[in-house]
Tab-separated table of N, CA and C in Angstrom:
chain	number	residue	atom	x	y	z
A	13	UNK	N	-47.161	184.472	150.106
A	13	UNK	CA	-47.654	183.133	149.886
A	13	UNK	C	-48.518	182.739	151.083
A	14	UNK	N	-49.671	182.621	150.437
A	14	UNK	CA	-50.646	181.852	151.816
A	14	UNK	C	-49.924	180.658	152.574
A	15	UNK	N	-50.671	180.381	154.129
A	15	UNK	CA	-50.439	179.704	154.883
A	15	UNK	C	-50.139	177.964	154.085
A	16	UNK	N	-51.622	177.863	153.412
A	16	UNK	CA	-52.285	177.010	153.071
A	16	UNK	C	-51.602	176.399	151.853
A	17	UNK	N	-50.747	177.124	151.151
A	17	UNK	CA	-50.159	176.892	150.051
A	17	UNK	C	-48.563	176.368	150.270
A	18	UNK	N	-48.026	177.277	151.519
A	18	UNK	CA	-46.866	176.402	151.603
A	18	UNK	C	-46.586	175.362	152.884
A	19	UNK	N	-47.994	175.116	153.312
A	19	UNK	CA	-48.036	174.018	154.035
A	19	UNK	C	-48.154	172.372	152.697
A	20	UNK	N	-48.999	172.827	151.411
A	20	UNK	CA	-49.057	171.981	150.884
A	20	UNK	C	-47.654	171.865	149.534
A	21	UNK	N	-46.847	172.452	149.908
A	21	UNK	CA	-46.023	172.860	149.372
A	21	UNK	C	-44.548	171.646	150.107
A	22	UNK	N	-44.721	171.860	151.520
A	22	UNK	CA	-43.959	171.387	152.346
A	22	UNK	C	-44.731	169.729	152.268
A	23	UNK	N	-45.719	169.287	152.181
A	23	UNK	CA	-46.104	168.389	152.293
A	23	UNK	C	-45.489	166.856	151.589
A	24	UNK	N	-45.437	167.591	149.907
A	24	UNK	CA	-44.314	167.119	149.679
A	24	UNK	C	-42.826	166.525	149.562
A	25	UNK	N	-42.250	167.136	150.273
A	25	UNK	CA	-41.137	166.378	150.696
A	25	UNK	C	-40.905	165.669	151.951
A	26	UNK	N	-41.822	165.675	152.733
A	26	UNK	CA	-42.245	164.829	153.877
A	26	UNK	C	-42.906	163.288	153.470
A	27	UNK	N	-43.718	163.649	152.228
A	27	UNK	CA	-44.314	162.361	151.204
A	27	UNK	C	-43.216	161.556	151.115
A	28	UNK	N	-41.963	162.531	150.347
A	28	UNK	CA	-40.844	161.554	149.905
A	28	UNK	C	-40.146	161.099	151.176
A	29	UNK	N	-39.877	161.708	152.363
A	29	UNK	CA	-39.337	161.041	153.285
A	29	UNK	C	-39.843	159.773	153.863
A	30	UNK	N	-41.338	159.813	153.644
A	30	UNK	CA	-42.244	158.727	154.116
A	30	UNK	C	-41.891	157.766	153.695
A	31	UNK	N	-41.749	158.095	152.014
A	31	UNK	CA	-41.627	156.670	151.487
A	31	UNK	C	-40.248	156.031	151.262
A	32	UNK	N	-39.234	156.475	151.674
A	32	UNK	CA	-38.067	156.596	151.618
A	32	UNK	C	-38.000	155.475	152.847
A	33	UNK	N	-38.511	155.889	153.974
A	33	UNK	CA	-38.763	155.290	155.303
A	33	UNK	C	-39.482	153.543	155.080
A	34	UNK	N	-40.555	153.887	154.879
A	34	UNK	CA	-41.219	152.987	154.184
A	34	UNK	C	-40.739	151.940	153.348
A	35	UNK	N	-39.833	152.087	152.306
A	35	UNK	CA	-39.114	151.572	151.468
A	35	UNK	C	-37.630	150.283	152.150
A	36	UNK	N	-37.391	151.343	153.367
A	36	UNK	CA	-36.232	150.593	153.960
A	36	UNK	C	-36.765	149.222	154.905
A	37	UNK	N	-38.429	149.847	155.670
A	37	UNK	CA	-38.614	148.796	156.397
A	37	UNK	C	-39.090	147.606	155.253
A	38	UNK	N	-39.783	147.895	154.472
A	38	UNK	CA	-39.877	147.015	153.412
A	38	UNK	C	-39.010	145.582	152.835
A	39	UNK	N	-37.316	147.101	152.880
A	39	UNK	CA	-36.417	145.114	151.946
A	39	UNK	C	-35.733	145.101	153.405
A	40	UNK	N	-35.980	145.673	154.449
A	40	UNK	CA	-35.448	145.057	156.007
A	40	UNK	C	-36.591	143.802	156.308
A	41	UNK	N	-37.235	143.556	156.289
A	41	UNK	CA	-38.261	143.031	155.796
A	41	UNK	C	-38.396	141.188	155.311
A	42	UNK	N	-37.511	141.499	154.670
A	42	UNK	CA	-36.751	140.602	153.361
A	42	UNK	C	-37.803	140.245	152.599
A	43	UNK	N	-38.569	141.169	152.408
A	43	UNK	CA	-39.391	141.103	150.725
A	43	UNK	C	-39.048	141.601	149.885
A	44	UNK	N	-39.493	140.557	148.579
A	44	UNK	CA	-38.868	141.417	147.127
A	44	UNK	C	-39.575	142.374	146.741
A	45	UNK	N	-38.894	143.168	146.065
A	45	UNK	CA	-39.928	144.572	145.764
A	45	UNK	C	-41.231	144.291	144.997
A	46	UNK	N	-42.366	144.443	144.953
A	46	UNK	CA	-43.410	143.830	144.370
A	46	UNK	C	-43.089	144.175	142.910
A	47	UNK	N	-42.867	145.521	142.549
A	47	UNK	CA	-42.325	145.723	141.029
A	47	UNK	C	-41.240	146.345	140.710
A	48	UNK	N	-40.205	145.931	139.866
A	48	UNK	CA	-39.252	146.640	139.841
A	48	UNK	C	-39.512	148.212	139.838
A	49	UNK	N	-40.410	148.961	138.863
A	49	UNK	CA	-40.972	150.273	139.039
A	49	UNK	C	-41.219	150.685	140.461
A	50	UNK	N	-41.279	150.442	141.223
A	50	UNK	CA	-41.367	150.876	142.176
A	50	UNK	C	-39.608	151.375	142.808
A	51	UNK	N	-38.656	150.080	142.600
A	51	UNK	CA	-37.283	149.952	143.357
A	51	UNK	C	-36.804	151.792	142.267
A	52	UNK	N	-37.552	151.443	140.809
A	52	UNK	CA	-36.662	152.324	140.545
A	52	UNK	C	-37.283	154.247	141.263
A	53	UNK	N	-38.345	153.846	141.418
A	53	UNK	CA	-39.102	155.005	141.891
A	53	UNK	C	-38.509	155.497	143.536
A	54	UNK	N	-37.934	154.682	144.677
A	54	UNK	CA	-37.638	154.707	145.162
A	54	UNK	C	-36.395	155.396	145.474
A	55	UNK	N	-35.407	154.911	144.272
A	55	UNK	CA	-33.586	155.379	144.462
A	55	UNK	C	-33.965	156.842	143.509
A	56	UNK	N	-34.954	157.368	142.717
A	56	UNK	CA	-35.196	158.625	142.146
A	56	UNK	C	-35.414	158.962	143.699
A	57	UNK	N	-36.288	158.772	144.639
A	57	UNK	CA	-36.689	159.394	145.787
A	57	UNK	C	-35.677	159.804	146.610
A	58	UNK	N	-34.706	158.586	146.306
A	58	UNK	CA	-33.412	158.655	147.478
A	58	UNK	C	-32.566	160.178	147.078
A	59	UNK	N	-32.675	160.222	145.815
A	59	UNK	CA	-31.608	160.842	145.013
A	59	UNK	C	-31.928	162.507	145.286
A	60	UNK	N	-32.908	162.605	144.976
A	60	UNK	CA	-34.173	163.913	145.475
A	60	UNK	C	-34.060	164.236	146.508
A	61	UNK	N	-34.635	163.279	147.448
A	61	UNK	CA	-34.643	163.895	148.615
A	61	UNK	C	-33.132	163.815	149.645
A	62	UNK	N	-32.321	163.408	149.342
A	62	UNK	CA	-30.820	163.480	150.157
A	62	UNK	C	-29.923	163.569	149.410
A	63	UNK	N	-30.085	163.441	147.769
A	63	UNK	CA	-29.232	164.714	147.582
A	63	UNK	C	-29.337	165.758	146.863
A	64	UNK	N	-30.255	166.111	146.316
A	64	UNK	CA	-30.589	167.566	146.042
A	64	UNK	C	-30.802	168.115	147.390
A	65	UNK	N	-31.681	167.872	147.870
A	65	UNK	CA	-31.536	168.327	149.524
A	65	UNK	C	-30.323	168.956	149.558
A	66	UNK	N	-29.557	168.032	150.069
A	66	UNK	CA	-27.944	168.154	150.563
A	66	UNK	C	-27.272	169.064	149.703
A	67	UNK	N	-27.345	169.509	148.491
A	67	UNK	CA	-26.718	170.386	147.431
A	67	UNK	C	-27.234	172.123	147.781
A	68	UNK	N	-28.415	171.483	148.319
A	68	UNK	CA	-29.261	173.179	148.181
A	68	UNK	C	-28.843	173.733	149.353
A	69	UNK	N	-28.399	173.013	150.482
A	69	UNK	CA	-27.839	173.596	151.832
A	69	UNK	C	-26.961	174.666	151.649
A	70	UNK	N	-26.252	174.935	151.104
A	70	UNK	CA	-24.829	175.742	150.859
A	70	UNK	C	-26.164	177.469	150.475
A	71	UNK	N	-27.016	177.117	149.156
A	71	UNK	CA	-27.111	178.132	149.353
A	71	UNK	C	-28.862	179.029	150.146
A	72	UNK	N	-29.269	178.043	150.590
A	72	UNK	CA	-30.165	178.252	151.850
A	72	UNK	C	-29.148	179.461	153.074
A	73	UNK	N	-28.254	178.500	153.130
A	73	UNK	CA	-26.873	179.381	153.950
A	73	UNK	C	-26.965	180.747	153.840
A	74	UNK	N	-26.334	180.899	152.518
A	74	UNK	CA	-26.925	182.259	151.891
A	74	UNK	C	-27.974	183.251	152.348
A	75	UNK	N	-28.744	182.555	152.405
A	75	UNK	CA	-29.938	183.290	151.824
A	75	UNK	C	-30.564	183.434	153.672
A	76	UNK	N	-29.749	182.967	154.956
A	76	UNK	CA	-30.347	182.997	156.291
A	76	UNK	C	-30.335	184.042	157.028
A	77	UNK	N	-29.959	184.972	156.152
A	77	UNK	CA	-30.102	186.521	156.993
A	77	UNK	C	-30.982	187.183	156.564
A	78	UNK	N	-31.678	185.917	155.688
A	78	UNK	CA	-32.797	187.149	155.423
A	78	UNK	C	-34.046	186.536	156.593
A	79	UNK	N	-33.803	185.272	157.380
A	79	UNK	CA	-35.012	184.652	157.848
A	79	UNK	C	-34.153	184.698	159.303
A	80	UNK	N	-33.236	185.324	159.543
A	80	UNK	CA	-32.921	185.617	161.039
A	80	UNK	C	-32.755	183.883	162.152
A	81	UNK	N	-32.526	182.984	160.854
A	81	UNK	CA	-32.198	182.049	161.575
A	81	UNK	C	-30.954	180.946	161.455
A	82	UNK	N	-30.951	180.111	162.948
A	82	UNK	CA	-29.536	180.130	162.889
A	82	UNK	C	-28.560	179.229	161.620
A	83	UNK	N	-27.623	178.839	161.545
A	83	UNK	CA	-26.908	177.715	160.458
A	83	UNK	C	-27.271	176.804	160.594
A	84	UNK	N	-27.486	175.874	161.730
A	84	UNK	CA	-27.842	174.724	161.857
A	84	UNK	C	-29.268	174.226	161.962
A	85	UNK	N	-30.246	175.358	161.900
A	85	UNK	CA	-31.570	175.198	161.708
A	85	UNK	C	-31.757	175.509	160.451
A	86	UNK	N	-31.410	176.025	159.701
A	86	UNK	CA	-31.307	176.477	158.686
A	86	UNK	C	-30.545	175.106	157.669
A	87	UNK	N	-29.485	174.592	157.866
A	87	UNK	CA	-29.143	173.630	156.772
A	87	UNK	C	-30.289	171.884	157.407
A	88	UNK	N	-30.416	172.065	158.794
A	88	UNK	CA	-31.562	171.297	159.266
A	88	UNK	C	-33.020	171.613	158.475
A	89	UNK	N	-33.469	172.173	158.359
A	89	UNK	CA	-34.504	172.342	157.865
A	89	UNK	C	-34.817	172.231	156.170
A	90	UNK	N	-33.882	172.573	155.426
A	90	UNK	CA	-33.286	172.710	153.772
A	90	UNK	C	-33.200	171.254	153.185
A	91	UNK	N	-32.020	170.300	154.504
A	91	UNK	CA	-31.985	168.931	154.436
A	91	UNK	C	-33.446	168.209	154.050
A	92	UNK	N	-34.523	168.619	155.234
A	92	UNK	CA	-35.721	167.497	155.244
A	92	UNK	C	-36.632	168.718	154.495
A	93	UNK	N	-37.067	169.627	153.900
A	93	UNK	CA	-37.639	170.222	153.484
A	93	UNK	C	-37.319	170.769	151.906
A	94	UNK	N	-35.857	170.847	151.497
A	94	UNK	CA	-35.564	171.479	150.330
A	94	UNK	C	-35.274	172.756	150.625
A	95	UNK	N	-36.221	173.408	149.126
A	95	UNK	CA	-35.879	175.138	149.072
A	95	UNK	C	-37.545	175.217	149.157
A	96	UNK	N	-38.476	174.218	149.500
A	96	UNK	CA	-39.982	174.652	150.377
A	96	UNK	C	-39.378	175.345	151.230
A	97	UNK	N	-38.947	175.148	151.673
A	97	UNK	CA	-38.765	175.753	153.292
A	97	UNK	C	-38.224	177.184	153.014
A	98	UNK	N	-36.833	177.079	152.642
A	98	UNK	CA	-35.818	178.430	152.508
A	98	UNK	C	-36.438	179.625	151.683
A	99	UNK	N	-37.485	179.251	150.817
A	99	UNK	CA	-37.881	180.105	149.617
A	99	UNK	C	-39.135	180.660	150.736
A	100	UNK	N	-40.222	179.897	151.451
A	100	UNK	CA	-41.717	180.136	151.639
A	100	UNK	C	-40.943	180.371	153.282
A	101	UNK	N	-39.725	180.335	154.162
A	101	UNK	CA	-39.578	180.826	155.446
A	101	UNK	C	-39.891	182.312	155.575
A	102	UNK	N	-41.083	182.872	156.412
A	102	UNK	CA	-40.722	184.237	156.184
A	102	UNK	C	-39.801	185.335	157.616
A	103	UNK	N	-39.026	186.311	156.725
A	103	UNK	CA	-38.055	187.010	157.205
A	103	UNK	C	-39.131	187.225	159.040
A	104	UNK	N	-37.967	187.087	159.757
A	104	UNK	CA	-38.347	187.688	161.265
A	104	UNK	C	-37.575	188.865	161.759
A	105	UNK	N	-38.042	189.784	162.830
A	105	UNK	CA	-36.948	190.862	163.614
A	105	UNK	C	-35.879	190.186	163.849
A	106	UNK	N	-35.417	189.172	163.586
A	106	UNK	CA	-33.840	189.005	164.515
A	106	UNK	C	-33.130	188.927	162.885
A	107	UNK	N	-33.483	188.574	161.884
A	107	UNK	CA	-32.830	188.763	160.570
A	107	UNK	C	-32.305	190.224	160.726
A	108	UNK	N	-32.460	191.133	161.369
A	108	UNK	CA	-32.086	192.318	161.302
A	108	UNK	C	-30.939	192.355	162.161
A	109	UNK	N	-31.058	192.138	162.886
A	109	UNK	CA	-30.357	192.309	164.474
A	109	UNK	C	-28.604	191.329	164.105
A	110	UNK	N	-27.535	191.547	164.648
A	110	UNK	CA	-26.688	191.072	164.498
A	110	UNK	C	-26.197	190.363	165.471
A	111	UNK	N	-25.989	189.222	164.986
A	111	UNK	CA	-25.825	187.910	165.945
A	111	UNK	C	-23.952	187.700	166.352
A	112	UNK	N	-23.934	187.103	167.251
A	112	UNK	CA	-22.307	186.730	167.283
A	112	UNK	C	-22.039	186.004	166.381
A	113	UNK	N	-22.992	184.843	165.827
A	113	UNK	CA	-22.290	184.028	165.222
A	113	UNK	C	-22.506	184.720	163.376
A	114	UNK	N	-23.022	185.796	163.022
A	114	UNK	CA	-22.452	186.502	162.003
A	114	UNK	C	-21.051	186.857	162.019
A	115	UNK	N	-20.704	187.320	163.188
A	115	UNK	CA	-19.219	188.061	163.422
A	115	UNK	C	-18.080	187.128	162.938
């Protein structure tokens, strides 16, 4: 997969974090939502991005010996990225190599 493709790939779920962000300073704010379509577009965003996110961690897990990196960068990255990340990460020399914290 080109550079270029899973940069715009990743771009996406950074969109949804934006607006996720966006959304909170908004009713912190204390404005009403300009349209309800939007509030509902928002809690789809919430839902997407923290918790499908959060579901796909377990098997990103899985799948981190093939990208030689560690658990906590690895369910870090899955969190704010999805399976962009885990699917388009590519394998490095230390995926080979055996770590302590495999043991």
């Amino acid at each position: 997969m080109t550079g270029t493709k899973v940069l715009a790939l990743r771009t996406v779920p950074l969109l949804g974090w934006v607006g996720l962000l966006a959304g909170l300073v908004y009713v912190r704010g204390r404005k009403p939502w300009p349209h309800p379509a939007v509030r509902v577009a928002w809690w789809i965003d919430a839902v997407l991005s923290v918790g499908v996110h959060t579901l796909q961690i377990p098997v990103a897990l899985r799948h981190r010996h093939d990208t030689g990196h560690s658990r906590s960068r690895t369910a870090l990255m899955t969190f704010v990225f999805g399976l962009t990340w885990w699917k388009t990460v590519k394998p490095t020399a230390a995926a080979t190599a055996i770590t302590e914290e495999d043991r």
